[in-house]
Amino acid sequence: MVPDYYAMLAIDPNSDRAAIEAALTRCQPLWSSGTRNPKNKHTYQSYLDQIPAIRQALLTDDHNRAAYDTELTSTRSAEKDKKLDQLMRLVKLRAAKGGLSVADRSILRDKSGSLGLTKEDLDRLIEPIPARAEPPREEDGPEPIADLLDGTTRRQIRVALEHLARRDLYDALGLLQDAPTFEVAARATAERGRWMQKSQVTAEKTVWLEVISYAQSHIVAPTERVRYDRTLRADAEDSLVESALFAIDGLDRLDLGTRHVLLDEAAAKGIAPDRAEKLIKKACASKGVARDLWGAPPTASSLLRLLRCRSCGGVTNYAD
């Protein structure tokens, strides 16, 4: 992906050479001071590292700038396609019940805006989806607190991994999550040695060494590794609950279509079906949304209730 130098410099893509030079003069000291802030240090160091590339692309000759502009247009198009895929996933979650209500469309419009997409982009995606009437309108207790990495550490690891476009510390080391501990330790040591050999200090080297340090702290020692793995599971579950809350927002009942889409998403995140059901139930309870469990396997207690009810001529539901 080509970085957007115009956005980095906060200038119009049609700016002339003098305006670009002035923007570079203005931004360079701001970027240097920005590297002293732990929250932004990797971003601003990467901007400083890219100054020669900015000059090469925008200030050498018209041919180089035209080539850069063409590549940037292609990158922006790819980024928009990625956002449209994200929005399509959200549309699918809301429409799984058989259509979109007015409330669904309003929620999706807000999401579309937060992704930087337009109302027209959303309208094109939802045009073939049938309208659904607004539905007319159950609660749970807190789960025990698990031993997880603290919020600050989780945030720091996530920011560093995002710079490397890696999923987790295992992915950063090129390993599977069930890799033996000795292999994790050996790979982390080897990667640290490889990056320490590079004499030039760059944003890439800094963030790689930071991630390797996190790996040595959190997935080499068995106790710490258990905590990190538990944190990964918690993050996946939080993500599923977020999806569930989005999918059921404004509904009175969780329909089977939406439930199946959420279970598919849970499976993709490595969450077992029974655990996924509990998380979906939790999300429904927090929103006051009833669950439609027709078609779900009946539990032993629901079967007993059904038998008792039939013995007296009544009808019951499988839902617990």
mmCIF file of C-alpha atoms in Angstrom:
data_model
loop_
_atom_site.group_PDB
_atom_site.id
_atom_site.type_symbol
_atom_site.label_atom_id
_atom_site.label_comp_id
_atom_site.label_asym_id
_atom_site.label_seq_id
_atom_site.Cartn_x
_atom_site.Cartn_y
_atom_site.Cartn_z
ATOM 1 C CA MET A 1 0.000 0.000 0.000
ATOM 2 C CA VAL A 2 1.268 3.464 -0.914
ATOM 3 C CA PRO A 3 1.273 5.962 1.980
ATOM 4 C CA ASP A 4 -0.716 9.148 1.405
ATOM 5 C CA TYR A 5 1.986 11.829 1.513
ATOM 6 C CA TYR A 6 -0.565 14.593 0.902
ATOM 7 C CA ALA A 7 -2.507 13.556 4.030
ATOM 8 C CA MET A 8 0.732 13.275 6.031
ATOM 9 C CA LEU A 9 1.639 16.843 5.017
ATOM 10 C CA ALA A 10 -1.976 18.080 5.372
ATOM 11 C CA ILE A 11 -1.953 19.592 1.872
ATOM 12 C CA ASP A 12 -4.144 19.418 -1.209
ATOM 13 C CA PRO A 13 -3.082 16.822 -3.827
ATOM 14 C CA ASN A 14 -2.919 19.675 -6.385
ATOM 15 C CA SER A 15 -0.410 21.682 -4.313
ATOM 16 C CA ASP A 16 2.574 23.067 -6.202
ATOM 17 C CA ARG A 17 6.246 22.488 -5.412
ATOM 18 C CA ALA A 18 6.546 25.575 -3.166
ATOM 19 C CA ALA A 19 3.553 24.503 -1.063
ATOM 20 C CA ILE A 20 4.985 20.997 -0.652
ATOM 21 C CA GLU A 21 8.395 22.383 0.427
ATOM 22 C CA ALA A 22 6.679 24.697 2.928
ATOM 23 C CA ALA A 23 4.616 21.814 4.325
ATOM 24 C CA LEU A 24 7.734 19.656 4.772
ATOM 25 C CA THR A 25 9.506 22.521 6.566
ATOM 26 C CA ARG A 26 6.488 22.931 8.847
ATOM 27 C CA CYS A 27 5.908 19.228 9.542
ATOM 28 C CA GLN A 28 9.442 17.935 10.156
ATOM 29 C CA PRO A 29 9.896 19.559 13.625
ATOM 30 C CA LEU A 30 6.329 18.568 14.576
ATOM 31 C CA TRP A 31 7.044 14.946 13.655
ATOM 32 C CA SER A 32 10.342 15.019 15.586
ATOM 33 C CA SER A 33 8.602 16.224 18.744
ATOM 34 C CA GLY A 34 5.832 13.680 18.165
ATOM 35 C CA THR A 35 8.312 10.795 18.535
ATOM 36 C CA ARG A 36 8.624 11.698 22.228
ATOM 37 C CA ASN A 37 4.962 10.779 22.837
ATOM 38 C CA PRO A 38 4.655 7.000 23.491
ATOM 39 C CA LYS A 39 1.198 6.924 21.902
ATOM 40 C CA ASN A 40 2.389 8.290 18.554
ATOM 41 C CA LYS A 41 6.121 7.596 18.469
ATOM 42 C CA HIS A 42 5.974 4.813 15.860
ATOM 43 C CA THR A 43 3.736 6.849 13.556
ATOM 44 C CA TYR A 44 5.860 10.005 13.667
ATOM 45 C CA GLN A 45 9.135 8.083 13.398
ATOM 46 C CA SER A 46 7.770 6.427 10.274
ATOM 47 C CA TYR A 47 6.911 9.884 8.871
ATOM 48 C CA LEU A 48 10.487 11.037 9.488
ATOM 49 C CA ASP A 49 11.814 7.853 7.840
ATOM 50 C CA GLN A 50 9.707 8.610 4.757
ATOM 51 C CA ILE A 51 10.957 12.180 4.125
ATOM 52 C CA PRO A 52 13.429 11.035 1.411
ATOM 53 C CA ALA A 53 10.614 9.048 -0.267
ATOM 54 C CA ILE A 54 8.297 12.087 -0.071
ATOM 55 C CA ARG A 55 10.917 14.232 -1.779
ATOM 56 C CA GLN A 56 11.528 11.565 -4.404
ATOM 57 C CA ALA A 57 7.807 11.166 -5.187
ATOM 58 C CA LEU A 58 6.625 14.788 -5.040
ATOM 59 C CA LEU A 59 9.626 17.057 -5.608
ATOM 60 C CA THR A 60 11.963 15.519 -8.191
ATOM 61 C CA ASP A 61 10.088 15.756 -11.503
ATOM 62 C CA ASP A 62 6.610 15.656 -13.016
ATOM 63 C CA HIS A 63 7.002 12.054 -14.201
ATOM 64 C CA ASN A 64 7.712 10.740 -10.675
ATOM 65 C CA ARG A 65 4.819 12.717 -9.216
ATOM 66 C CA ALA A 66 2.393 11.504 -11.882
ATOM 67 C CA ALA A 67 3.467 7.897 -11.235
ATOM 68 C CA TYR A 68 2.978 8.392 -7.472
ATOM 69 C CA ASP A 69 -0.465 9.981 -7.959
ATOM 70 C CA THR A 70 -1.556 7.028 -10.117
ATOM 71 C CA GLU A 71 -0.385 4.526 -7.499
ATOM 72 C CA LEU A 72 -2.045 6.521 -4.700
ATOM 73 C CA THR A 73 -5.363 6.511 -6.590
ATOM 74 C CA SER A 74 -5.113 2.728 -6.884
ATOM 75 C CA THR A 75 -4.366 2.406 -3.141
ATOM 76 C CA ARG A 76 -7.307 4.615 -2.207
ATOM 77 C CA SER A 77 -9.560 2.485 -4.394
ATOM 78 C CA ALA A 78 -8.325 -0.693 -2.658
ATOM 79 C CA GLU A 79 -8.871 0.894 0.774
ATOM 80 C CA LYS A 80 -12.412 1.876 -0.172
ATOM 81 C CA ASP A 81 -13.106 -1.676 -1.383
ATOM 82 C CA LYS A 82 -11.898 -2.935 2.006
ATOM 83 C CA LYS A 83 -14.264 -0.542 3.819
ATOM 84 C CA LEU A 84 -17.131 -1.609 1.568
ATOM 85 C CA ASP A 85 -16.398 -5.246 2.486
ATOM 86 C CA GLN A 86 -16.554 -4.249 6.169
ATOM 87 C CA LEU A 87 -19.848 -2.467 5.631
ATOM 88 C CA MET A 88 -21.224 -5.436 3.666
ATOM 89 C CA ARG A 89 -20.434 -7.680 6.658
ATOM 90 C CA LEU A 90 -22.426 -5.326 8.928
ATOM 91 C CA VAL A 91 -25.301 -5.219 6.439
ATOM 92 C CA LYS A 92 -25.323 -9.027 6.410
ATOM 93 C CA LEU A 93 -25.538 -9.093 10.214
ATOM 94 C CA ARG A 94 -28.500 -6.707 10.265
ATOM 95 C CA ALA A 95 -30.298 -8.327 7.315
ATOM 96 C CA ALA A 96 -29.904 -11.963 8.423
ATOM 97 C CA LYS A 97 -33.426 -11.918 9.898
ATOM 98 C CA GLY A 98 -34.886 -11.507 6.392
ATOM 99 C CA GLY A 99 -34.722 -7.782 5.670
ATOM 100 C CA LEU A 100 -33.885 -4.305 6.963
ATOM 101 C CA SER A 101 -36.195 -2.116 9.009
ATOM 102 C CA VAL A 102 -36.027 1.677 9.121
ATOM 103 C CA ALA A 103 -34.060 1.391 12.378
ATOM 104 C CA ASP A 104 -31.630 -1.064 10.727
ATOM 105 C CA ARG A 105 -30.996 1.377 7.901
ATOM 106 C CA SER A 106 -30.401 4.235 10.331
ATOM 107 C CA ILE A 107 -27.873 2.175 12.311
ATOM 108 C CA LEU A 108 -26.102 1.154 9.104
ATOM 109 C CA ARG A 109 -26.006 4.760 7.918
ATOM 110 C CA ASP A 110 -24.166 5.734 11.122
ATOM 111 C CA LYS A 111 -21.714 2.870 10.636
ATOM 112 C CA SER A 112 -21.193 3.839 7.009
ATOM 113 C CA GLY A 113 -20.289 7.378 8.074
ATOM 114 C CA SER A 114 -17.872 6.137 10.744
ATOM 115 C CA LEU A 115 -16.082 4.098 8.053
ATOM 116 C CA GLY A 116 -15.706 7.192 5.887
ATOM 117 C CA LEU A 117 -18.239 5.957 3.315
ATOM 118 C CA THR A 118 -21.159 7.883 1.869
ATOM 119 C CA LYS A 119 -24.929 7.365 2.022
ATOM 120 C CA GLU A 120 -24.774 6.460 -1.676
ATOM 121 C CA ASP A 121 -22.229 3.697 -0.956
ATOM 122 C CA LEU A 122 -24.613 2.213 1.612
ATOM 123 C CA ASP A 123 -27.669 2.603 -0.629
ATOM 124 C CA ARG A 124 -25.988 0.577 -3.383
ATOM 125 C CA LEU A 125 -25.284 -2.269 -0.950
ATOM 126 C CA ILE A 126 -28.746 -2.438 0.602
ATOM 127 C CA GLU A 127 -30.803 -1.754 -2.530
ATOM 128 C CA PRO A 128 -31.597 -5.461 -3.194
ATOM 129 C CA ILE A 129 -32.459 -6.189 0.459
ATOM 130 C CA PRO A 130 -36.206 -6.169 1.205
ATOM 131 C CA ALA A 131 -37.727 -3.782 3.718
ATOM 132 C CA ARG A 132 -38.886 -5.237 7.027
ATOM 133 C CA ALA A 133 -41.538 -3.864 9.376
ATOM 134 C CA GLU A 134 -40.407 -2.495 12.736
ATOM 135 C CA PRO A 135 -40.887 -5.218 15.386
ATOM 136 C CA PRO A 136 -43.002 -4.496 18.586
ATOM 137 C CA ARG A 137 -40.225 -5.406 22.271
ATOM 138 C CA GLU A 138 -35.662 -10.625 28.894
ATOM 139 C CA GLU A 139 -31.623 -10.027 31.775
ATOM 140 C CA ASP A 140 -28.216 -11.745 33.037
ATOM 141 C CA GLY A 141 -25.562 -11.382 35.751
ATOM 142 C CA PRO A 142 -21.851 -10.484 35.543
ATOM 143 C CA GLU A 143 -19.262 -13.177 34.826
ATOM 144 C CA PRO A 144 -16.326 -13.753 37.165
ATOM 145 C CA ILE A 145 -13.304 -11.529 36.429
ATOM 146 C CA ALA A 146 -10.618 -13.496 34.578
ATOM 147 C CA ASP A 147 -6.867 -13.042 35.051
ATOM 148 C CA LEU A 148 -6.034 -11.013 31.910
ATOM 149 C CA LEU A 149 -3.384 -8.561 30.807
ATOM 150 C CA ASP A 150 -4.234 -5.075 32.044
ATOM 151 C CA GLY A 151 -5.880 -2.632 29.656
ATOM 152 C CA THR A 152 -2.800 -0.449 29.165
ATOM 153 C CA THR A 153 -0.591 -3.404 28.216
ATOM 154 C CA ARG A 154 -3.236 -4.789 25.850
ATOM 155 C CA ARG A 155 -3.527 -1.400 24.172
ATOM 156 C CA GLN A 156 0.269 -1.020 23.804
ATOM 157 C CA ILE A 157 0.613 -4.492 22.274
ATOM 158 C CA ARG A 158 -2.320 -3.866 19.924
ATOM 159 C CA VAL A 159 -0.874 -0.539 18.695
ATOM 160 C CA ALA A 160 2.541 -2.107 18.017
ATOM 161 C CA LEU A 161 0.994 -5.091 16.212
ATOM 162 C CA GLU A 162 -1.163 -2.795 14.069
ATOM 163 C CA HIS A 163 1.993 -1.079 12.799
ATOM 164 C CA LEU A 164 3.271 -4.473 11.646
ATOM 165 C CA ALA A 165 -0.141 -5.633 10.349
ATOM 166 C CA ARG A 166 0.113 -8.711 12.594
ATOM 167 C CA ARG A 167 -2.790 -10.397 14.392
ATOM 168 C CA ASP A 168 -1.081 -11.292 17.683
ATOM 169 C CA LEU A 169 2.360 -11.987 19.154
ATOM 170 C CA TYR A 170 2.398 -15.521 17.718
ATOM 171 C CA ASP A 171 1.651 -14.180 14.250
ATOM 172 C CA ALA A 172 4.457 -11.602 14.653
ATOM 173 C CA LEU A 173 6.914 -14.458 15.284
ATOM 174 C CA GLY A 174 5.474 -16.499 12.413
ATOM 175 C CA LEU A 175 4.218 -19.233 14.761
ATOM 176 C CA LEU A 176 0.910 -20.961 15.503
ATOM 177 C CA GLN A 177 -0.661 -20.388 18.913
ATOM 178 C CA ASP A 178 0.002 -23.997 19.965
ATOM 179 C CA ALA A 179 3.743 -23.819 19.145
ATOM 180 C CA PRO A 180 5.933 -25.408 21.863
ATOM 181 C CA THR A 181 7.380 -22.969 24.374
ATOM 182 C CA PHE A 182 10.985 -23.777 23.438
ATOM 183 C CA GLU A 183 10.205 -22.874 19.818
ATOM 184 C CA VAL A 184 8.589 -19.579 20.849
ATOM 185 C CA ALA A 185 11.631 -18.678 22.964
ATOM 186 C CA ALA A 186 14.098 -19.631 20.209
ATOM 187 C CA ARG A 187 12.236 -17.667 17.534
ATOM 188 C CA ALA A 188 11.967 -14.561 19.738
ATOM 189 C CA THR A 189 15.718 -14.693 20.502
ATOM 190 C CA ALA A 190 16.576 -15.166 16.833
ATOM 191 C CA GLU A 191 14.339 -12.270 15.747
ATOM 192 C CA ARG A 192 15.824 -9.952 18.379
ATOM 193 C CA GLY A 193 19.331 -10.817 17.187
ATOM 194 C CA ARG A 194 18.370 -10.217 13.558
ATOM 195 C CA TRP A 195 16.949 -6.753 14.226
ATOM 196 C CA MET A 196 19.753 -5.724 16.598
ATOM 197 C CA GLN A 197 22.232 -6.321 13.754
ATOM 198 C CA LYS A 198 20.608 -3.505 11.757
ATOM 199 C CA SER A 199 22.582 -0.369 12.607
ATOM 200 C CA GLN A 200 20.093 2.217 11.332
ATOM 201 C CA VAL A 201 17.353 3.217 13.772
ATOM 202 C CA THR A 202 14.027 3.252 11.905
ATOM 203 C CA ALA A 203 10.382 3.105 12.921
ATOM 204 C CA GLU A 204 10.266 -0.468 11.611
ATOM 205 C CA LYS A 205 13.234 -1.592 13.730
ATOM 206 C CA THR A 206 11.871 0.171 16.827
ATOM 207 C CA VAL A 207 8.429 -1.389 16.593
ATOM 208 C CA TRP A 208 9.774 -4.865 15.778
ATOM 209 C CA LEU A 209 12.051 -4.806 18.833
ATOM 210 C CA GLU A 210 9.118 -3.605 20.929
ATOM 211 C CA VAL A 211 6.909 -6.480 19.718
ATOM 212 C CA ILE A 212 9.676 -9.041 20.280
ATOM 213 C CA SER A 213 10.110 -7.684 23.809
ATOM 214 C CA TYR A 214 6.366 -8.151 24.394
ATOM 215 C CA ALA A 215 6.640 -11.719 23.068
ATOM 216 C CA GLN A 216 9.536 -12.517 25.433
ATOM 217 C CA SER A 217 7.577 -11.037 28.343
ATOM 218 C CA HIS A 218 4.181 -12.587 27.625
ATOM 219 C CA ILE A 219 4.449 -15.865 25.678
ATOM 220 C CA VAL A 220 7.737 -17.458 26.745
ATOM 221 C CA ALA A 221 7.160 -18.027 30.487
ATOM 222 C CA PRO A 222 4.324 -20.618 30.883
ATOM 223 C CA THR A 223 2.320 -18.617 33.464
ATOM 224 C CA GLU A 224 2.478 -15.425 31.414
ATOM 225 C CA ARG A 225 1.625 -17.338 28.260
ATOM 226 C CA VAL A 226 -1.554 -18.726 29.852
ATOM 227 C CA ARG A 227 -2.571 -15.177 30.753
ATOM 228 C CA TYR A 228 -1.844 -13.893 27.230
ATOM 229 C CA ASP A 229 -3.764 -16.761 25.590
ATOM 230 C CA ARG A 230 -6.685 -16.088 27.936
ATOM 231 C CA THR A 231 -6.520 -12.418 26.930
ATOM 232 C CA LEU A 232 -6.645 -13.345 23.230
ATOM 233 C CA ARG A 233 -9.774 -15.413 23.898
ATOM 234 C CA ALA A 234 -11.315 -12.534 25.846
ATOM 235 C CA ASP A 235 -10.588 -10.128 22.973
ATOM 236 C CA ALA A 236 -12.216 -12.524 20.493
ATOM 237 C CA GLU A 237 -15.255 -12.849 22.760
ATOM 238 C CA ASP A 238 -15.494 -9.070 23.197
ATOM 239 C CA SER A 239 -15.446 -8.740 19.419
ATOM 240 C CA LEU A 240 -18.264 -11.291 19.074
ATOM 241 C CA VAL A 241 -20.378 -9.515 21.708
ATOM 242 C CA GLU A 242 -19.798 -6.237 19.854
ATOM 243 C CA SER A 243 -20.996 -7.854 16.611
ATOM 244 C CA ALA A 244 -24.002 -9.344 18.397
ATOM 245 C CA LEU A 245 -24.939 -5.993 19.960
ATOM 246 C CA PHE A 246 -24.724 -4.387 16.542
ATOM 247 C CA ALA A 247 -26.799 -7.130 14.903
ATOM 248 C CA ILE A 248 -29.627 -7.023 17.471
ATOM 249 C CA ASP A 249 -29.771 -3.281 18.068
ATOM 250 C CA GLY A 250 -33.430 -2.239 17.779
ATOM 251 C CA LEU A 251 -34.804 -5.799 17.545
ATOM 252 C CA ASP A 252 -37.327 -7.331 19.925
ATOM 253 C CA ARG A 253 -36.246 -10.912 19.194
ATOM 254 C CA LEU A 254 -33.110 -12.664 17.918
ATOM 255 C CA ASP A 255 -34.218 -14.562 14.814
ATOM 256 C CA LEU A 256 -32.570 -17.762 13.585
ATOM 257 C CA GLY A 257 -30.943 -16.117 10.555
ATOM 258 C CA THR A 258 -29.076 -13.563 12.684
ATOM 259 C CA ARG A 259 -28.193 -16.241 15.238
ATOM 260 C CA HIS A 260 -26.624 -18.477 12.566
ATOM 261 C CA VAL A 261 -24.583 -15.587 11.130
ATOM 262 C CA LEU A 262 -23.288 -14.782 14.631
ATOM 263 C CA LEU A 263 -22.410 -18.448 15.247
ATOM 264 C CA ASP A 264 -20.502 -18.501 11.947
ATOM 265 C CA GLU A 265 -18.587 -15.406 13.042
ATOM 266 C CA ALA A 266 -17.866 -17.036 16.415
ATOM 267 C CA ALA A 267 -16.482 -20.145 14.664
ATOM 268 C CA ALA A 268 -14.197 -17.927 12.548
ATOM 269 C CA LYS A 269 -12.876 -16.395 15.790
ATOM 270 C CA GLY A 270 -12.246 -19.848 17.305
ATOM 271 C CA ILE A 271 -15.083 -19.577 19.851
ATOM 272 C CA ALA A 272 -16.832 -22.878 20.669
ATOM 273 C CA PRO A 273 -20.584 -23.017 19.860
ATOM 274 C CA ASP A 274 -21.728 -23.433 23.480
ATOM 275 C CA ARG A 275 -19.616 -20.465 24.585
ATOM 276 C CA ALA A 276 -20.846 -18.446 21.614
ATOM 277 C CA GLU A 277 -24.445 -19.152 22.601
ATOM 278 C CA LYS A 278 -23.751 -17.814 26.113
ATOM 279 C CA LEU A 279 -22.177 -14.634 24.718
ATOM 280 C CA ILE A 280 -25.068 -14.089 22.310
ATOM 281 C CA LYS A 281 -27.515 -14.652 25.179
ATOM 282 C CA LYS A 282 -25.592 -12.086 27.243
ATOM 283 C CA ALA A 283 -25.798 -9.537 24.424
ATOM 284 C CA CYS A 284 -29.527 -10.172 24.009
ATOM 285 C CA ALA A 285 -30.132 -9.778 27.732
ATOM 286 C CA SER A 286 -28.266 -6.455 27.819
ATOM 287 C CA LYS A 287 -30.498 -5.105 25.039
ATOM 288 C CA GLY A 288 -33.746 -6.672 26.275
ATOM 289 C CA VAL A 289 -33.971 -8.816 23.154
ATOM 290 C CA ALA A 290 -35.736 -12.189 23.374
ATOM 291 C CA ARG A 291 -34.107 -15.189 21.698
ATOM 292 C CA ASP A 292 -35.957 -17.276 19.114
ATOM 293 C CA LEU A 293 -34.633 -20.782 19.764
ATOM 294 C CA TRP A 294 -36.960 -22.795 17.515
ATOM 295 C CA GLY A 295 -34.666 -25.130 15.624
ATOM 296 C CA ALA A 296 -32.017 -25.096 18.347
ATOM 297 C CA PRO A 297 -31.326 -28.440 20.010
ATOM 298 C CA PRO A 298 -33.624 -28.812 23.046
ATOM 299 C CA THR A 299 -32.005 -29.101 26.447
ATOM 300 C CA ALA A 300 -32.831 -31.891 28.916
ATOM 301 C CA SER A 301 -34.793 -29.492 31.136
ATOM 302 C CA SER A 302 -36.813 -28.134 28.201
ATOM 303 C CA LEU A 303 -37.677 -31.685 27.075
ATOM 304 C CA LEU A 304 -38.904 -32.513 30.587
ATOM 305 C CA ARG A 305 -41.072 -29.400 30.594
ATOM 306 C CA LEU A 306 -42.425 -30.345 27.177
ATOM 307 C CA LEU A 307 -43.328 -33.870 28.345
ATOM 308 C CA ARG A 308 -45.027 -32.561 31.494
ATOM 309 C CA CYS A 309 -46.934 -29.996 29.481
ATOM 310 C CA ARG A 310 -48.078 -32.527 26.876
ATOM 311 C CA SER A 311 -49.285 -34.849 29.619
ATOM 312 C CA CYS A 312 -51.721 -32.102 30.624
ATOM 313 C CA GLY A 313 -52.625 -31.089 27.083
ATOM 314 C CA GLY A 314 -50.568 -27.870 26.932
ATOM 315 C CA VAL A 315 -47.869 -26.473 24.643
ATOM 316 C CA THR A 316 -44.433 -25.161 25.582
ATOM 317 C CA ASN A 317 -41.282 -23.715 24.017
ATOM 318 C CA TYR A 318 -37.793 -25.224 24.040
ATOM 319 C CA ALA A 319 -36.198 -22.001 25.203
ATOM 320 C CA ASP A 320 -34.699 -22.076 28.690
#
